[in-house]
Short mmCIF file of C-alpha atoms and ligand atoms in Angstrom, two decimals:
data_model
loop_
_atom_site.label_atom_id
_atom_site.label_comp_id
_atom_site.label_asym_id
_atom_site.label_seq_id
_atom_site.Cartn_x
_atom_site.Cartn_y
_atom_site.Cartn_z
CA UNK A 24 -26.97 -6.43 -3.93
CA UNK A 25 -28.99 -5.68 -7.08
CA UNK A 26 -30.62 -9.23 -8.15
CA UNK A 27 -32.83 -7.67 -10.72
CA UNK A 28 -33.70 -8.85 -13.80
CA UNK A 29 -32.03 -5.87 -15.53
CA UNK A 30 -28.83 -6.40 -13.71
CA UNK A 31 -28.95 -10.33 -14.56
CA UNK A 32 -29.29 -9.92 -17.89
CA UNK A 33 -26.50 -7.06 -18.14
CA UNK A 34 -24.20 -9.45 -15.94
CA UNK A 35 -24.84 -12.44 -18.54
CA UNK A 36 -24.14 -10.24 -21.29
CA UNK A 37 -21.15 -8.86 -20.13
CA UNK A 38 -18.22 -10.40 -22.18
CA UNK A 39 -15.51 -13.07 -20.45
CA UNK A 40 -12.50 -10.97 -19.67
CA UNK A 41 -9.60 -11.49 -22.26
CA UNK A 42 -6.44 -14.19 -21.44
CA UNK A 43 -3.20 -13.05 -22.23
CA UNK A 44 0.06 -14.44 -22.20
CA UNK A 45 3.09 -12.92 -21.15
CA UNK A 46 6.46 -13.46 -19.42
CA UNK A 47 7.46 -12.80 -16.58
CA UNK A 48 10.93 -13.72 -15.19
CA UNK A 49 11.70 -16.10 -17.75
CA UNK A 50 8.12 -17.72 -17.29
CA UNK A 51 5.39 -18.01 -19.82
CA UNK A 52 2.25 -17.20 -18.19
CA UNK A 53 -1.10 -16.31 -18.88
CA UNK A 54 -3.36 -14.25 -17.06
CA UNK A 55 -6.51 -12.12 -17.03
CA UNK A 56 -6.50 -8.52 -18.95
CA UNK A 57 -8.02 -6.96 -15.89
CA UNK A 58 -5.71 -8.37 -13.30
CA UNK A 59 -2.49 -6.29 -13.05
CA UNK A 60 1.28 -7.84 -13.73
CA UNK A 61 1.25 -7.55 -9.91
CA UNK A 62 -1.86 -9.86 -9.48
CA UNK A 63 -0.41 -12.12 -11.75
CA UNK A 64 2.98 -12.30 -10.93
CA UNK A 65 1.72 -13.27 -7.18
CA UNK A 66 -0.86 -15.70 -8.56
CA UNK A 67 2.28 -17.61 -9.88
CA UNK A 68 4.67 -17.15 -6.77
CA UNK A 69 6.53 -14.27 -8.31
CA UNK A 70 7.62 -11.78 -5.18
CA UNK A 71 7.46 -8.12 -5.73
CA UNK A 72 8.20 -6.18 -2.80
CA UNK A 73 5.33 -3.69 -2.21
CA UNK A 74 4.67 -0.73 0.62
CA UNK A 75 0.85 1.28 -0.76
CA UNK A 76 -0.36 -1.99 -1.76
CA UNK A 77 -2.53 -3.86 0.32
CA UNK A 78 -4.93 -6.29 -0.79
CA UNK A 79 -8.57 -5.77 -0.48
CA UNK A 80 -7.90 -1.76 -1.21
CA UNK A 81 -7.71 0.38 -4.47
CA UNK A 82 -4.18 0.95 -6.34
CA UNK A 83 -2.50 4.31 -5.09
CA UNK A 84 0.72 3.65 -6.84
CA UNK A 85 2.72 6.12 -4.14
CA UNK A 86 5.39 4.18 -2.74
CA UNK A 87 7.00 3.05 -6.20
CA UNK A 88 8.43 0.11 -4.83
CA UNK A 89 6.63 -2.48 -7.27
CA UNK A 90 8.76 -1.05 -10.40
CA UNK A 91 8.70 -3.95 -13.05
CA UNK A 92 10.70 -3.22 -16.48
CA UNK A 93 9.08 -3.62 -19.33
CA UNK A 94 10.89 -5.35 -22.61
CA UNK A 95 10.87 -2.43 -25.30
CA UNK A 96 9.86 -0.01 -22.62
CA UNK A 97 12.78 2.77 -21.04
CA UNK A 98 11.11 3.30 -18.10
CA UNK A 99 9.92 0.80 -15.18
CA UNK A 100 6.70 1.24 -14.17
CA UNK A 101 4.21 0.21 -10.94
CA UNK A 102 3.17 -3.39 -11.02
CA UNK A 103 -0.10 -2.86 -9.20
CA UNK A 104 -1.63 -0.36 -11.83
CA UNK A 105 -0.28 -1.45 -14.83
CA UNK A 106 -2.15 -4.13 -17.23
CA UNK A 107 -0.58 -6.73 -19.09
CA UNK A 108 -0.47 -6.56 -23.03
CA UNK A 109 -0.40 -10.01 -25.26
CA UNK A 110 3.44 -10.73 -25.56
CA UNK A 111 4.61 -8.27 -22.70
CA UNK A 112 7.98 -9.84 -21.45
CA UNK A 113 8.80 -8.20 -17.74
CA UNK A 114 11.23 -8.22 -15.35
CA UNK A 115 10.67 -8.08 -11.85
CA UNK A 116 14.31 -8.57 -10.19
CA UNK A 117 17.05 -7.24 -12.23
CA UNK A 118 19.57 -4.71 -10.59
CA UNK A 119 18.78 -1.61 -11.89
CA UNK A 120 14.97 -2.27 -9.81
CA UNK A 121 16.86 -3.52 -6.81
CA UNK A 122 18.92 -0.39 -6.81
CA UNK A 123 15.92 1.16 -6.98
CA UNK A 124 13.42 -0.04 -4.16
CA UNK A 125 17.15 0.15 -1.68
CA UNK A 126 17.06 4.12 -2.92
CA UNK A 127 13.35 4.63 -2.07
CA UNK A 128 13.67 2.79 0.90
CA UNK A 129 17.07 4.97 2.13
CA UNK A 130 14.62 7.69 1.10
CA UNK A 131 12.33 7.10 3.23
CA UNK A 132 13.87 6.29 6.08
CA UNK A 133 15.54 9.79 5.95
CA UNK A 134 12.88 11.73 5.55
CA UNK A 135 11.19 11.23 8.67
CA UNK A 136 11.50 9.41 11.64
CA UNK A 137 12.17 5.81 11.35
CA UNK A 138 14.41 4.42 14.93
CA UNK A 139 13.37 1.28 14.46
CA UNK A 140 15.09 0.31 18.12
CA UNK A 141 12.65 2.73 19.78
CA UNK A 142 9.69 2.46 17.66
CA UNK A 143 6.13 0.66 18.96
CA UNK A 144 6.22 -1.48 16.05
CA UNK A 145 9.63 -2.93 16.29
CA UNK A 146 9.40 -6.15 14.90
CA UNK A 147 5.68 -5.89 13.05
CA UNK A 148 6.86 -2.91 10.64
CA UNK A 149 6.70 -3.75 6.41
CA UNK A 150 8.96 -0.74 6.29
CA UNK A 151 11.97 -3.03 8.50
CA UNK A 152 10.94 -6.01 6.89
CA UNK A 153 11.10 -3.89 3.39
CA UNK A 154 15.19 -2.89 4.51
CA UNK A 155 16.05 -6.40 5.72
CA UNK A 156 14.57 -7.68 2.60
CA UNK A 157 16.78 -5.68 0.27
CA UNK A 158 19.72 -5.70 2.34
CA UNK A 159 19.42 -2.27 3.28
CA UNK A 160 22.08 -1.57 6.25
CA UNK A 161 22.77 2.16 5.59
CA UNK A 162 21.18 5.25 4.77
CA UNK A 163 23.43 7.28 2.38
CA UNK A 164 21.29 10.53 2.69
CA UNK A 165 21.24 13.08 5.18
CA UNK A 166 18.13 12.36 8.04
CA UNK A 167 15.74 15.10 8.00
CA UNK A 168 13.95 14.07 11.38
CA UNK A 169 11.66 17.16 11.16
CA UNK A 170 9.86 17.60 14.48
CA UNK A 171 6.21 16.16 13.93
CA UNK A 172 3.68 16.99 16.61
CA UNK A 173 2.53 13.80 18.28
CA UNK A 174 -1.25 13.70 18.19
CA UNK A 175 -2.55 11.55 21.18
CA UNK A 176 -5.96 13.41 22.11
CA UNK A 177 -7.87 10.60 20.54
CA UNK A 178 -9.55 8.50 23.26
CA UNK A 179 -7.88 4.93 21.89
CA UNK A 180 -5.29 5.48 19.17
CA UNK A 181 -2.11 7.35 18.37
CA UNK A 182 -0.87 9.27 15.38
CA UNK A 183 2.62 9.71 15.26
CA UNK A 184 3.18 11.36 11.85
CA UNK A 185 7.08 10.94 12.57
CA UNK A 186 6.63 7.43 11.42
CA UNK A 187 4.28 8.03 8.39
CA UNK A 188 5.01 6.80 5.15
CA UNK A 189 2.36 8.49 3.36
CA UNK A 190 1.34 5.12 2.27
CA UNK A 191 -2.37 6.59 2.83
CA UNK A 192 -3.85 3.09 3.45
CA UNK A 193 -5.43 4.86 6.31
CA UNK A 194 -7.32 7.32 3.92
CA UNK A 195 -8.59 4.54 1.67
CA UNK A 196 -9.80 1.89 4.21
CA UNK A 197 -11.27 4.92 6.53
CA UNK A 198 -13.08 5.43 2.94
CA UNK A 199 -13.79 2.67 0.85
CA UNK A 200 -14.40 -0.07 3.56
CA UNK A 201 -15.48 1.91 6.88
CA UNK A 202 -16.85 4.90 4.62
CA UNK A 203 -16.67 7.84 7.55
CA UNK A 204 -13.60 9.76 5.31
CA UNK A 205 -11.81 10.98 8.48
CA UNK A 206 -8.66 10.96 6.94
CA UNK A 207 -7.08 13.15 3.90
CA UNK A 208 -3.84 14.46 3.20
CA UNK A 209 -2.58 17.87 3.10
CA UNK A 210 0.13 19.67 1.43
CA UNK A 211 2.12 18.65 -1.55
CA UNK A 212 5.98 16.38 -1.41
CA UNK A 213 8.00 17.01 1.11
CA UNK A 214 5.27 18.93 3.34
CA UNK A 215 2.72 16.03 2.95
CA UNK A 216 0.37 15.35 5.64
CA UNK A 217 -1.98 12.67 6.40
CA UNK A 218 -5.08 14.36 8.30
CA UNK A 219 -8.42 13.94 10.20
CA UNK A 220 -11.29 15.82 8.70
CA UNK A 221 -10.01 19.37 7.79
CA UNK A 222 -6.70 18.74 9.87
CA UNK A 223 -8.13 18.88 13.84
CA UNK A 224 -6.85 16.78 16.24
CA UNK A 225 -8.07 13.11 16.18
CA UNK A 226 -9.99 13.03 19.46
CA UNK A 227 -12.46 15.88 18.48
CA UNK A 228 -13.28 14.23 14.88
CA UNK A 229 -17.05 14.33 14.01
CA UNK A 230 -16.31 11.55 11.45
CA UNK A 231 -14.43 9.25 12.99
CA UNK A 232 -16.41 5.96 14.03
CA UNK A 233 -13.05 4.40 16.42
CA UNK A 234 -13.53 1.55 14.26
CA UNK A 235 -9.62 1.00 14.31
CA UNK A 236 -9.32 -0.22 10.57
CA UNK A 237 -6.56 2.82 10.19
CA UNK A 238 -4.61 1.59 12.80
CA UNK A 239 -4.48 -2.30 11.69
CA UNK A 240 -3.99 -1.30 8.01
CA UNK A 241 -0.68 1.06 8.72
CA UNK A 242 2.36 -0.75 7.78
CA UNK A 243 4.68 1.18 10.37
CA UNK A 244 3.86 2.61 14.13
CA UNK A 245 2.95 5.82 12.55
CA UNK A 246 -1.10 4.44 14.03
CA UNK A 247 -0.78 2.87 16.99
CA UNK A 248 -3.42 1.49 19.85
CA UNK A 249 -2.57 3.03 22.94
CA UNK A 250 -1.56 0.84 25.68
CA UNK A 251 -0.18 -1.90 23.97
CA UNK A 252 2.87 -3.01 23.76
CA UNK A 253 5.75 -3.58 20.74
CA UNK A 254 4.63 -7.38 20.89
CA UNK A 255 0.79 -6.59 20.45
CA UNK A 256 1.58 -4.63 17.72
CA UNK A 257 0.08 -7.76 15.06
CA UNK A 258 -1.97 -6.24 12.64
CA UNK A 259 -5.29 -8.05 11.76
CA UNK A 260 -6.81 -7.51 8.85
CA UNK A 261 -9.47 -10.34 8.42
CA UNK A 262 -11.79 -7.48 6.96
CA UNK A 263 -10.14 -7.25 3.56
CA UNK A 264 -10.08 -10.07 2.22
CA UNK A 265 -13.79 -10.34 2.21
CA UNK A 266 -13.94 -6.92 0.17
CA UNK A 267 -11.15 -8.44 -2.21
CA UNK A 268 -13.52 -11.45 -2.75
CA UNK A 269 -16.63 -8.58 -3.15
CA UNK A 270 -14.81 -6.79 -5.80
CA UNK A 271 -13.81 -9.97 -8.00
CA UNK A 272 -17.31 -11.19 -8.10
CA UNK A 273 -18.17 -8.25 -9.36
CA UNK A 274 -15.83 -8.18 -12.02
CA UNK A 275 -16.77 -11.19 -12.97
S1 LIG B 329 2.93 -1.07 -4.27
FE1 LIG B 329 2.92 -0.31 -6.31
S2 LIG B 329 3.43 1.76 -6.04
FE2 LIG B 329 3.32 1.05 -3.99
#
């Protein structure tokens, strides 16, 4: 930490950030110009389902399921990267953005994967607790299930890309909290693939520390610890909040 006098004095003089006040729901609120309508709307008990988003990380905005309509706007757009303007009125729950969220869920789950009966993280996956959430009991698209190879050659974990969401928390806490970059992705849409270092098998990655973080951050069994079982798959990520709290100091 920098406790210069330089870096004092250009904390001190940094300005207050601005309060705004807005709606959301119905309710009047207020809240900071740097906090996003999704930091705000959970400061105030307002639930918006999320997938990317994880506390304690940066935005990535992939998974879409945070849409919040605007008043004035046509389009919805992502809660967690999108700042509140004075007067902004927002919904967070009309039909249109549950129809929504159930299509990018049924979207998901047809694009790779997902058995939930037969999957490691039965019970401890967001993506089942998304679909139970918002009611989802079909999938009205046709199931891709491409064949995925299976990479097990690392000496403790698992990637099964079969059950990726391309969520890349993996890529972001491997990076911005552990700071070894093992993982990437590769390819573009449909072909997407989440990596280690220039895509060779886990087990022989230079970069990789085992530090695990990847594997406690993934909200499906796409990461996995081998050798435990579907009730050890709790995910603990005590580690994030304390770079949440490191980043709002220094906004302050
Ligand atoms: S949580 Fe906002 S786009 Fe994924």
């Amino acid at each position: 930490m920098n406790h210069s006098p330089a870096s004092r004095n250009s904390q001190e003089n940094t300005p207050p950030p601005r309060i705004l006040t807005l709606q959301i729901d119905g309710q009047d609120l207020s809240g900071r110009a740097d906090e996003t309508i999704l930091e705000i709307a959970r400061q105030n008990k307002i639930h918006i389902p999320t997938l990317c988003r994880l506390d304690g990380l940066s935005g990535h905005g992939g998974c879409r399921l945070c849409l919040v309509e605007i008043s004035g706007q046509n389009r919805p757009v992502p809660a967690c990267l999108t700042y509140p303007q004075e007067g902004m009125v927002i919904s967070t729950a009309s039909q249109r953005l549950q129809d929504y969220r159930r299509k990018i869920l049924e979207l998901l789950f047809s694009e790779r994967n997902h058995v939930c009966a037969v999957c490691v993280s039965n019970g401890h996956c967001e993506l089942q607790e998304l679909a139970v959430e918002l009611g989802l009991s079909h999938v009205r698209y046709e199931y891709l299930h491409p064949r995925l190879e299976v990479d097990g050659s690392h000496a403790r974990f698992i990637r099964d890309p079969n059950r990726c969401v391309l969520c890349l928390r993996c890529v972001r806490v491997c990076a911005e909290v552990e700071g070894a970059h093992t993982w990437d992705v590769m390819g573009r849409g449909i072909s997407s693939r989440v990596i280690t270092d220039l895509n060779q098998a886990w087990g022989s990655s230079q970069s990789c520390t085992a530090c695990g973080k990847c594997v406690q951050v993934c909200p499906t069994g796409a990461l996995s610890e081998k050798g435990t079982s579907v009730a050890e798959m709790i995910k603990h990520r005590h580690f994030l909040p304390q770079l949440l709290a490191m980043r709002t100091n220094r906004r302050e």
